[in-house]
Every structure is written in structure tokens, then in C-alpha cells.
């Protein structure tokens, strides 16, 4: 907490021994320990009271609501999320490391091709128009 090293503690102990004296030094350290323990207990009690007050006032639920609102704002802006992902990928990219070519290969399946051709032919209209033939009895 105070970043006091062993050499500083030794110096403080020697000064306390000279100033207070060897007779009253244990009593002083015991009193100092009790005061430190009381200060820590008061700090814990204060923290606990503040947490309880925040919980009672609904402040923690408001904080959760704010976090939910941040999540919604992120989901409403998917373009920025995609841009951030692309930026991360670009930052990880090393031009010295070769990447495998990702060429699209087209594998032709004869059964699939025949089925697609048959479906196209079935959907196409008949190229020869059917003309209405006049009825023979009315002419």
C-alpha cells in the first residue's frame, strides 16, 4: 500500500527504538496495530454501507441497464463492428508470411448439370406460338 521496503522498515524501527525507548516500544507497536486494525475495519464497513446504499437505491440496476444500452448501441452499428474486426485482422497480418491462394474451384457434377438444364427447359416457354385455329363449322 505504501511501498515501504525492508530497509525503510528497519530505519523506522531503529528511530522508534531510540525515540520511544526499549521499555515502551512493544506497547506502542501493539497500540499502533490496534489502530491500524480499527482503521481497516472502518474502511470495510464504509465500503459495505456504500454498496448497500447503491443496491437499495437501484443504482446497480441502472448500471446494468446502461451496459445493456451499450450492447444495443453496438448492435445497431454493425458496420463499425465489421470495420473493427477488419482492422484487427489487418493489424495481425504480416506481409512476410505467405498466405495460401484461396482460388475458387468449380467442380462440375454431371448429374447436377443435367438437373439444372432440365429445370431451365421446363421453365422456358414454347418458342412456337400456338395460333388459334378457326372452327370449321363457322366459316
PDB file of C-alpha atoms in Angstrom:
ATOM      1  CA  UNK A   1       0.000   0.000   0.000  1.00  0.00           C
ATOM      2  CA  UNK A   2       2.728   2.471   0.949  1.00  0.00           C
ATOM      3  CA  UNK A   3       5.538   0.650  -0.871  1.00  0.00           C
ATOM      4  CA  UNK A   4       7.786   0.532   2.171  1.00  0.00           C
ATOM      5  CA  UNK A   5      10.752  -1.791   1.759  1.00  0.00           C
ATOM      6  CA  UNK A   6      12.680  -3.722   4.383  1.00  0.00           C
ATOM      7  CA  UNK A   7      15.357  -1.063   4.671  1.00  0.00           C
ATOM      8  CA  UNK A   8      12.768   1.654   5.377  1.00  0.00           C
ATOM      9  CA  UNK A   9      11.065  -0.552   7.982  1.00  0.00           C
ATOM     10  CA  UNK A  10      14.406  -1.188   9.678  1.00  0.00           C
ATOM     11  CA  UNK A  11      15.150   2.546   9.758  1.00  0.00           C
ATOM     12  CA  UNK A  12      11.701   3.313  11.230  1.00  0.00           C
ATOM     13  CA  UNK A  13      12.226   0.594  13.873  1.00  0.00           C
ATOM     14  CA  UNK A  14      15.635   1.972  14.884  1.00  0.00           C
ATOM     15  CA  UNK A  15      14.305   5.545  15.121  1.00  0.00           C
ATOM     16  CA  UNK A  16      11.310   4.324  17.169  1.00  0.00           C
ATOM     17  CA  UNK A  17      13.647   2.376  19.472  1.00  0.00           C
ATOM     18  CA  UNK A  18      15.762   5.492  20.065  1.00  0.00           C
ATOM     19  CA  UNK A  19      12.843   7.923  20.484  1.00  0.00           C
ATOM     20  CA  UNK A  20      10.391   5.772  22.484  1.00  0.00           C
ATOM     21  CA  UNK A  21      12.848   3.532  24.264  1.00  0.00           C
ATOM     22  CA  UNK A  22      13.006  -0.240  24.636  1.00  0.00           C
ATOM     23  CA  UNK A  23      10.586  -0.321  27.579  1.00  0.00           C
ATOM     24  CA  UNK A  24       7.587   1.343  25.871  1.00  0.00           C
ATOM     25  CA  UNK A  25       8.255   0.125  22.305  1.00  0.00           C
ATOM     26  CA  UNK A  26       6.138  -3.101  22.486  1.00  0.00           C
ATOM     27  CA  UNK A  27       3.210  -1.163  23.942  1.00  0.00           C
ATOM     28  CA  UNK A  28       3.476   1.443  21.184  1.00  0.00           C
ATOM     29  CA  UNK A  29       3.560  -1.209  18.417  1.00  0.00           C
ATOM     30  CA  UNK A  30       0.576  -3.007  19.986  1.00  0.00           C
ATOM     31  CA  UNK A  31      -1.387   0.268  20.074  1.00  0.00           C
ATOM     32  CA  UNK A  32      -0.360   1.049  16.503  1.00  0.00           C
ATOM     33  CA  UNK A  33      -1.536  -2.408  15.403  1.00  0.00           C
ATOM     34  CA  UNK A  34      -4.912  -1.920  17.106  1.00  0.00           C
ATOM     35  CA  UNK A  35      -5.373   1.491  15.469  1.00  0.00           C
ATOM     36  CA  UNK A  36      -4.493   0.038  12.075  1.00  0.00           C
ATOM     37  CA  UNK A  37      -6.982  -2.804  12.554  1.00  0.00           C
ATOM     38  CA  UNK A  38      -9.715  -0.323  13.568  1.00  0.00           C
ATOM     39  CA  UNK A  39      -8.989   1.845  10.514  1.00  0.00           C
ATOM     40  CA  UNK A  40      -9.228  -1.187   8.207  1.00  0.00           C
ATOM     41  CA  UNK A  41     -12.486  -2.286   9.841  1.00  0.00           C
ATOM     42  CA  UNK A  42     -13.949   1.202   9.440  1.00  0.00           C
ATOM     43  CA  UNK A  43     -12.931   1.244   5.774  1.00  0.00           C
ATOM     44  CA  UNK A  44     -14.572  -2.126   5.148  1.00  0.00           C
ATOM     45  CA  UNK A  45     -17.724  -1.023   6.971  1.00  0.00           C
ATOM     46  CA  UNK A  46     -17.884   2.191   4.940  1.00  0.00           C
ATOM     47  CA  UNK A  47     -17.451   0.290   1.669  1.00  0.00           C
ATOM     48  CA  UNK A  48     -20.146  -2.193   2.658  1.00  0.00           C
ATOM     49  CA  UNK A  49     -22.525   0.643   3.601  1.00  0.00           C
ATOM     50  CA  UNK A  50     -21.950   2.374   0.248  1.00  0.00           C
ATOM     51  CA  UNK A  51     -22.572  -0.867  -1.657  1.00  0.00           C
ATOM     52  CA  UNK A  52     -25.781  -1.467   0.309  1.00  0.00           C
ATOM     53  CA  UNK A  53     -26.964   2.090  -0.352  1.00  0.00           C
ATOM     54  CA  UNK A  54     -26.279   1.707  -4.071  1.00  0.00           C
ATOM     55  CA  UNK A  55     -28.120  -1.609  -4.105  1.00  0.00           C
ATOM     56  CA  UNK A  56     -31.108  -0.136  -2.224  1.00  0.00           C
ATOM     57  CA  UNK A  57     -31.384   2.918  -4.458  1.00  0.00           C
ATOM     58  CA  UNK A  58     -31.358   0.815  -7.618  1.00  0.00           C
ATOM     59  CA  UNK A  59     -28.090   2.228  -8.828  1.00  0.00           C
ATOM     60  CA  UNK A  60     -26.734  -1.209  -9.654  1.00  0.00           C
ATOM     61  CA  UNK A  61     -29.766  -1.973 -11.845  1.00  0.00           C
ATOM     62  CA  UNK A  62     -29.285   1.374 -13.581  1.00  0.00           C
ATOM     63  CA  UNK A  63     -25.664   0.462 -14.228  1.00  0.00           C
ATOM     64  CA  UNK A  64     -26.783  -2.884 -15.687  1.00  0.00           C
ATOM     65  CA  UNK A  65     -29.290  -1.019 -17.859  1.00  0.00           C
ATOM     66  CA  UNK A  66     -26.536   1.269 -19.078  1.00  0.00           C
ATOM     67  CA  UNK A  67     -24.398  -1.730 -20.001  1.00  0.00           C
ATOM     68  CA  UNK A  68     -27.367  -3.213 -21.877  1.00  0.00           C
ATOM     69  CA  UNK A  69     -27.793   0.094 -23.691  1.00  0.00           C
ATOM     70  CA  UNK A  70     -24.146  -0.013 -24.753  1.00  0.00           C
ATOM     71  CA  UNK A  71     -24.718  -3.502 -26.161  1.00  0.00           C
ATOM     72  CA  UNK A  72     -27.742  -2.268 -28.129  1.00  0.00           C
ATOM     73  CA  UNK A  73     -25.766   0.663 -29.490  1.00  0.00           C
ATOM     74  CA  UNK A  74     -23.087  -1.748 -30.637  1.00  0.00           C
ATOM     75  CA  UNK A  75     -25.622  -4.000 -32.341  1.00  0.00           C
ATOM     76  CA  UNK A  76     -27.262  -1.006 -34.060  1.00  0.00           C
ATOM     77  CA  UNK A  77     -23.975  -0.130 -35.695  1.00  0.00           C
ATOM     78  CA  UNK A  78     -22.826  -3.381 -37.308  1.00  0.00           C
ATOM     79  CA  UNK A  79     -20.730  -1.502 -39.841  1.00  0.00           C
ATOM     80  CA  UNK A  80     -18.399  -0.232 -37.145  1.00  0.00           C
ATOM     81  CA  UNK A  81     -18.120  -3.707 -35.640  1.00  0.00           C
ATOM     82  CA  UNK A  82     -17.194  -5.116 -39.053  1.00  0.00           C
ATOM     83  CA  UNK A  83     -14.680  -2.316 -39.537  1.00  0.00           C
ATOM     84  CA  UNK A  84     -13.106  -3.050 -36.156  1.00  0.00           C
ATOM     85  CA  UNK A  85     -12.853  -6.769 -37.000  1.00  0.00           C
ATOM     86  CA  UNK A  86     -11.229  -5.937 -40.328  1.00  0.00           C
ATOM     87  CA  UNK A  87      -8.813  -3.593 -38.594  1.00  0.00           C
ATOM     88  CA  UNK A  88      -7.869  -6.324 -36.124  1.00  0.00           C
ATOM     89  CA  UNK A  89      -7.277  -8.780 -38.962  1.00  0.00           C
ATOM     90  CA  UNK A  90      -5.160  -6.217 -40.804  1.00  0.00           C
ATOM     91  CA  UNK A  91      -3.079  -5.493 -37.708  1.00  0.00           C
ATOM     92  CA  UNK A  92      -2.396  -9.219 -37.281  1.00  0.00           C
ATOM     93  CA  UNK A  93      -1.443  -9.614 -40.951  1.00  0.00           C
ATOM     94  CA  UNK A  94       2.254  -9.996 -41.678  1.00  0.00           C
ATOM     95  CA  UNK A  95       3.231  -9.414 -45.312  1.00  0.00           C
ATOM     96  CA  UNK A  96       6.348 -11.544 -44.874  1.00  0.00           C
ATOM     97  CA  UNK A  97       4.301 -14.676 -44.231  1.00  0.00           C
ATOM     98  CA  UNK A  98       2.864 -16.018 -47.481  1.00  0.00           C
ATOM     99  CA  UNK A  99      -0.812 -16.867 -47.423  1.00  0.00           C
ATOM    100  CA  UNK A 100      -2.223 -19.781 -49.398  1.00  0.00           C
ATOM    101  CA  UNK A 101      -4.093 -18.769 -52.512  1.00  0.00           C
ATOM    102  CA  UNK A 102      -7.787 -19.073 -51.994  1.00  0.00           C
ATOM    103  CA  UNK A 103      -8.819 -19.612 -55.582  1.00  0.00           C
ATOM    104  CA  UNK A 104     -12.380 -20.688 -56.023  1.00  0.00           C
ATOM    105  CA  UNK A 105     -12.526 -24.046 -57.683  1.00  0.00           C
ATOM    106  CA  UNK A 106     -15.599 -25.074 -59.579  1.00  0.00           C
ATOM    107  CA  UNK A 107     -16.299 -28.753 -59.514  1.00  0.00           C
ATOM    108  CA  UNK A 108     -18.754 -29.754 -62.169  1.00  0.00           C
ATOM    109  CA  UNK A 109     -21.150 -32.537 -61.255  1.00  0.00           C
ATOM    110  CA  UNK A 110     -22.734 -34.119 -64.371  1.00  0.00           C
ATOM    111  CA  UNK A 111     -25.916 -35.112 -62.526  1.00  0.00           C
ATOM    112  CA  UNK A 112     -26.349 -31.605 -61.147  1.00  0.00           C
ATOM    113  CA  UNK A 113     -25.732 -30.049 -64.563  1.00  0.00           C
ATOM    114  CA  UNK A 114     -28.328 -32.302 -66.201  1.00  0.00           C
ATOM    115  CA  UNK A 115     -30.885 -31.497 -63.500  1.00  0.00           C
ATOM    116  CA  UNK A 116     -30.301 -27.754 -63.886  1.00  0.00           C
ATOM    117  CA  UNK A 117     -30.633 -27.966 -67.683  1.00  0.00           C
ATOM    118  CA  UNK A 118     -33.875 -29.908 -67.362  1.00  0.00           C
ATOM    119  CA  UNK A 119     -35.245 -27.331 -64.930  1.00  0.00           C
ATOM    120  CA  UNK A 120     -34.348 -24.481 -67.293  1.00  0.00           C
ATOM    121  CA  UNK A 121     -36.017 -26.218 -70.224  1.00  0.00           C
ATOM    122  CA  UNK A 122     -39.163 -26.853 -68.215  1.00  0.00           C
ATOM    123  CA  UNK A 123     -39.427 -23.177 -67.279  1.00  0.00           C
ATOM    124  CA  UNK A 124     -38.837 -21.818 -70.800  1.00  0.00           C
ATOM    125  CA  UNK A 125     -41.958 -21.091 -72.856  1.00  0.00           C
ATOM    126  CA  UNK A 126     -42.536 -22.932 -76.115  1.00  0.00           C
ATOM    127  CA  UNK A 127     -40.796 -20.963 -78.906  1.00  0.00           C
ATOM    128  CA  UNK A 128     -43.558 -21.681 -81.466  1.00  0.00           C
ATOM    129  CA  UNK A 129     -46.683 -19.696 -80.756  1.00  0.00           C
ATOM    130  CA  UNK A 130     -49.861 -21.646 -80.765  1.00  0.00           C
ATOM    131  CA  UNK A 131     -52.293 -19.913 -83.088  1.00  0.00           C
ATOM    132  CA  UNK A 132     -55.949 -20.208 -82.547  1.00  0.00           C
ATOM    133  CA  UNK A 133     -57.378 -22.328 -85.342  1.00  0.00           C
ATOM    134  CA  UNK A 134     -60.773 -21.177 -86.568  1.00  0.00           C
ATOM    135  CA  UNK A 135     -63.585 -23.553 -86.052  1.00  0.00           C
ATOM    136  CA  UNK A 136     -64.527 -25.301 -89.280  1.00  0.00           C
ATOM    137  CA  UNK A 137     -68.222 -25.119 -88.788  1.00  0.00           C
ATOM    138  CA  UNK A 138     -68.475 -21.297 -88.514  1.00  0.00           C
ATOM    139  CA  UNK A 139     -66.735 -20.242 -91.697  1.00  0.00           C
TER     140      UNK A 139
END
